[in-house]
PDB file of C-alpha atoms in Angstrom:
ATOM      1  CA  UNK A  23     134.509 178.608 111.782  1.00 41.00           C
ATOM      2  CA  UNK A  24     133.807 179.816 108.695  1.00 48.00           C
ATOM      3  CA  UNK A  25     131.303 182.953 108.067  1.00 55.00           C
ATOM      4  CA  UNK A  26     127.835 182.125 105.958  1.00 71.00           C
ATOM      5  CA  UNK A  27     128.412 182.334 102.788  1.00 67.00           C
ATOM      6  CA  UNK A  28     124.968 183.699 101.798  1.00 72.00           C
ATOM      7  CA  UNK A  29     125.974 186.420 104.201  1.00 73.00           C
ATOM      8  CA  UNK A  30     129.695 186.998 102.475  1.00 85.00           C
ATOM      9  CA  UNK A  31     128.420 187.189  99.278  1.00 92.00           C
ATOM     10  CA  UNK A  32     126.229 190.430 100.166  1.00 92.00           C
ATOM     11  CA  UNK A  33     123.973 189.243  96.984  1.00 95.00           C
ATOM     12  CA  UNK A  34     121.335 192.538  96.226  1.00 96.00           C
ATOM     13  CA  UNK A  35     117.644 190.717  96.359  1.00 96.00           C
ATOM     14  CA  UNK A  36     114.501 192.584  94.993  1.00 96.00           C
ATOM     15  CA  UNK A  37     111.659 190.954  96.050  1.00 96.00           C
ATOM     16  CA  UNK A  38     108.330 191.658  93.862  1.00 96.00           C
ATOM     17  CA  UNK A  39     104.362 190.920  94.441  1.00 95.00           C
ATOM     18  CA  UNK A  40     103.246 188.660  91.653  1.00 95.00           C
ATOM     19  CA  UNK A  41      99.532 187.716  92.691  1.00 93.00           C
ATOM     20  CA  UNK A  42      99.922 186.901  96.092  1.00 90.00           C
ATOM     21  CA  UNK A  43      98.622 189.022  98.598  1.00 92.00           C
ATOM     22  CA  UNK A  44      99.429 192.013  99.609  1.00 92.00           C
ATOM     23  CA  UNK A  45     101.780 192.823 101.895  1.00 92.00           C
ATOM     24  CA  UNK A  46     103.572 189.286 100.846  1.00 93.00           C
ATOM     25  CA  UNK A  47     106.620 190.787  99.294  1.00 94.00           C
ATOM     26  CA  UNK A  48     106.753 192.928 102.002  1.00 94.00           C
ATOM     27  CA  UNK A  49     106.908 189.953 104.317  1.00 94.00           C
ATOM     28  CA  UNK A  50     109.218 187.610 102.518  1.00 95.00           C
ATOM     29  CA  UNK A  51     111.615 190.822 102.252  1.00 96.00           C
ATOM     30  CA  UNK A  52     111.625 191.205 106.642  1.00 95.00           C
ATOM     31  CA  UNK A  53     111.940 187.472 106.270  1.00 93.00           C
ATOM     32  CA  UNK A  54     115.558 188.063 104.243  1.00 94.00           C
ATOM     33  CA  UNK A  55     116.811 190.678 105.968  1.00 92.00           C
ATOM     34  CA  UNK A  56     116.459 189.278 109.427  1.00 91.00           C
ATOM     35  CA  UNK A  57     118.540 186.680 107.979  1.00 89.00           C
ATOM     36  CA  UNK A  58     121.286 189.531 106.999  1.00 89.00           C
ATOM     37  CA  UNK A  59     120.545 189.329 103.106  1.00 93.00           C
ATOM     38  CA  UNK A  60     120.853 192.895 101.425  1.00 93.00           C
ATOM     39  CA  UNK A  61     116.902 192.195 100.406  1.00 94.00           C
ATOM     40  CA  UNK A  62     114.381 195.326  98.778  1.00 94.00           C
ATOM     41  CA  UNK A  63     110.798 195.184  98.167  1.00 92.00           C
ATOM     42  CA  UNK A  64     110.178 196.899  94.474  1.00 90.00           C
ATOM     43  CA  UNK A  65     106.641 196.599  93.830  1.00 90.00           C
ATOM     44  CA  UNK A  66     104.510 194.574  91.627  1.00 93.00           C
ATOM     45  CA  UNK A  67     104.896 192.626  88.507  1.00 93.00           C
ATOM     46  CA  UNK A  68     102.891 190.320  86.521  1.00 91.00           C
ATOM     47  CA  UNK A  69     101.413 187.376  88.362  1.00 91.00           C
ATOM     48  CA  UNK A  70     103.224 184.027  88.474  1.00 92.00           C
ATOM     49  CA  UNK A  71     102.091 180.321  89.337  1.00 92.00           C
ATOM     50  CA  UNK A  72     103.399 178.799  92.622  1.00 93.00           C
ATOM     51  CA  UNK A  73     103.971 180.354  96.047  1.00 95.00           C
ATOM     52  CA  UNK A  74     107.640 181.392  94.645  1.00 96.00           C
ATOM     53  CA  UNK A  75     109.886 182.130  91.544  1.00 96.00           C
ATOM     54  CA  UNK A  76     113.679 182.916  92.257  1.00 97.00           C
ATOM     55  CA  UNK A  77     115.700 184.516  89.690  1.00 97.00           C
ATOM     56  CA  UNK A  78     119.590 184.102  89.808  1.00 97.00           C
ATOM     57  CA  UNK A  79     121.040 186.970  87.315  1.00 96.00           C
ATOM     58  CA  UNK A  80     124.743 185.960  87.969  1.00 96.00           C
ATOM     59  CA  UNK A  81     125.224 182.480  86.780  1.00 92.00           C
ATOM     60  CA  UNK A  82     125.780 180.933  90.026  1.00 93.00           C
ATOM     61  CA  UNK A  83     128.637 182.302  90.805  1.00 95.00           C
ATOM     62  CA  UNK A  84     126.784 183.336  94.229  1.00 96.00           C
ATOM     63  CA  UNK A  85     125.883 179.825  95.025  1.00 95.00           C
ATOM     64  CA  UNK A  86     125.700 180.422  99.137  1.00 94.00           C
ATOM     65  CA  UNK A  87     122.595 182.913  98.275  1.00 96.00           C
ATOM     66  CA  UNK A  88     120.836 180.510  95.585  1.00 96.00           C
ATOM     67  CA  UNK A  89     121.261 177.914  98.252  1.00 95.00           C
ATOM     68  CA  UNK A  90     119.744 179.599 100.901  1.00 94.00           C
ATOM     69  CA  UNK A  91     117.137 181.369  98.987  1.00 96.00           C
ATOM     70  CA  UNK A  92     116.182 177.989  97.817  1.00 96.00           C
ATOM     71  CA  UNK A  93     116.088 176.010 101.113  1.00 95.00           C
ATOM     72  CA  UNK A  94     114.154 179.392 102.467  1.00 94.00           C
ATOM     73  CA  UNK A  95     111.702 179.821 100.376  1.00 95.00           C
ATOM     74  CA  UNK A  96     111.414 176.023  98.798  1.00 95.00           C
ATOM     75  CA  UNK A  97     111.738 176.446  95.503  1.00 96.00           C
ATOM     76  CA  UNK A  98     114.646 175.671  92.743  1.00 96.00           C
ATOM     77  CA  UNK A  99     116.113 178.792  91.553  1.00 97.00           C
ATOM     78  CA  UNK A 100     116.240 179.955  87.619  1.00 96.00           C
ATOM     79  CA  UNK A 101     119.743 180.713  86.462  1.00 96.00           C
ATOM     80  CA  UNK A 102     118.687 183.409  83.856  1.00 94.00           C
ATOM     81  CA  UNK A 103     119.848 186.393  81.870  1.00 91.00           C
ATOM     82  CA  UNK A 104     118.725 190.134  82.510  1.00 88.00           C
ATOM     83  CA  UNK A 105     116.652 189.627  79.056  1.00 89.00           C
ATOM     84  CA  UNK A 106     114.491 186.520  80.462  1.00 89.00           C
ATOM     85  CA  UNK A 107     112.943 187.679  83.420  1.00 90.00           C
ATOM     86  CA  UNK A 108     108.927 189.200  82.989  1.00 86.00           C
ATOM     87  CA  UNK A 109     108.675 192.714  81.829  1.00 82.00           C
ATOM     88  CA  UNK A 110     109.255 195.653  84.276  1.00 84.00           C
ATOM     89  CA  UNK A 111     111.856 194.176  87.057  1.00 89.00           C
ATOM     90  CA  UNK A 112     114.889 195.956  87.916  1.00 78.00           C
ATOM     91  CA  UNK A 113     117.934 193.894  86.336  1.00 81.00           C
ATOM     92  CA  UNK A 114     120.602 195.516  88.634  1.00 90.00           C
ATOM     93  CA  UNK A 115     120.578 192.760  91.347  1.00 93.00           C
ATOM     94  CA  UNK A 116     121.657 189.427  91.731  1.00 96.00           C
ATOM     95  CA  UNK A 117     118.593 188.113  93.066  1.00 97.00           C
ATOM     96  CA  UNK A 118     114.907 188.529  91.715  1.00 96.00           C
ATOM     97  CA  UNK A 119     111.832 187.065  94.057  1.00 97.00           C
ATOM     98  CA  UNK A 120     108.658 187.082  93.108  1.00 96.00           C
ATOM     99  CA  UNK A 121     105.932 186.439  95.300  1.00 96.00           C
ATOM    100  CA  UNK A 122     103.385 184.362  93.078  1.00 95.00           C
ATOM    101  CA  UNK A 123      99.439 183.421  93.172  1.00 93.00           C
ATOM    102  CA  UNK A 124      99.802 180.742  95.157  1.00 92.00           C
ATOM    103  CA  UNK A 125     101.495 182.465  98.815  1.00 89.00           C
ATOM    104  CA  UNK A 126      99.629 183.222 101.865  1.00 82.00           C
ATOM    105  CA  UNK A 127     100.742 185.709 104.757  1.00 76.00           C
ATOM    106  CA  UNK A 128     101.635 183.001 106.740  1.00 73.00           C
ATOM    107  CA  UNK A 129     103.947 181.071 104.512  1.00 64.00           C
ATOM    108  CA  UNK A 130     105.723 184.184 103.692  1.00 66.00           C
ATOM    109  CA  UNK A 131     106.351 185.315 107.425  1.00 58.00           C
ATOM    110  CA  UNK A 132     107.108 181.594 108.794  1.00 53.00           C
TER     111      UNK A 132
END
């Protein structure tokens, strides 16, 4: 048996508030790290369409975490440089997740 990938990549994942409400980051974040990813809630940011945007800064080469992070949260993640993402976030992770407009509590705890 092999160990989770997602897991065995220890990918770092900050995990923002952009529009939804509050507390969501806070939420998807327990949501990650009960599942063992290395996950921090940061703050806010500027608001963002959809429940979910998911930032990969390292060009896929963690594809177990995009994977999971996709199939978690149920959105496509955006292979991007440090330069694209929105003014303000932290660029020393692997992951960025903002929580956008569009997220209740209860999607981001289920």
């Amino acid at each position: 048996l092999q160990a989770d990938p997602a897991a065995s990549e220890e990918a770092v994942i900050y995990v923002y508030n952009g529009g939804g409400p509050s507390g969501a980051a806070a939420n998807v974040t327990a949501k990650l790290t009960a599942k063992d990813f290395k996950a921090t809630s940061v703050g806010n940011t500027e608001a963002v369409n959809g429940k979910y945007v998911i930032y990969d800064l390292t060009n896929g080469e963690k594809s177990g975490t995009s994977s999971a992070l996709s199939k978690i949260l149920g959105v496509e993640v955006k292979k991007v440089s440090a330069r694209d993402l929105p003014s303000g976030i932290k660029t020393d992770g692997n992951f960025v997740v903002i929580v956008g407009k569009e997220a209740t509590l209860s999607s981001s705890s289920n």
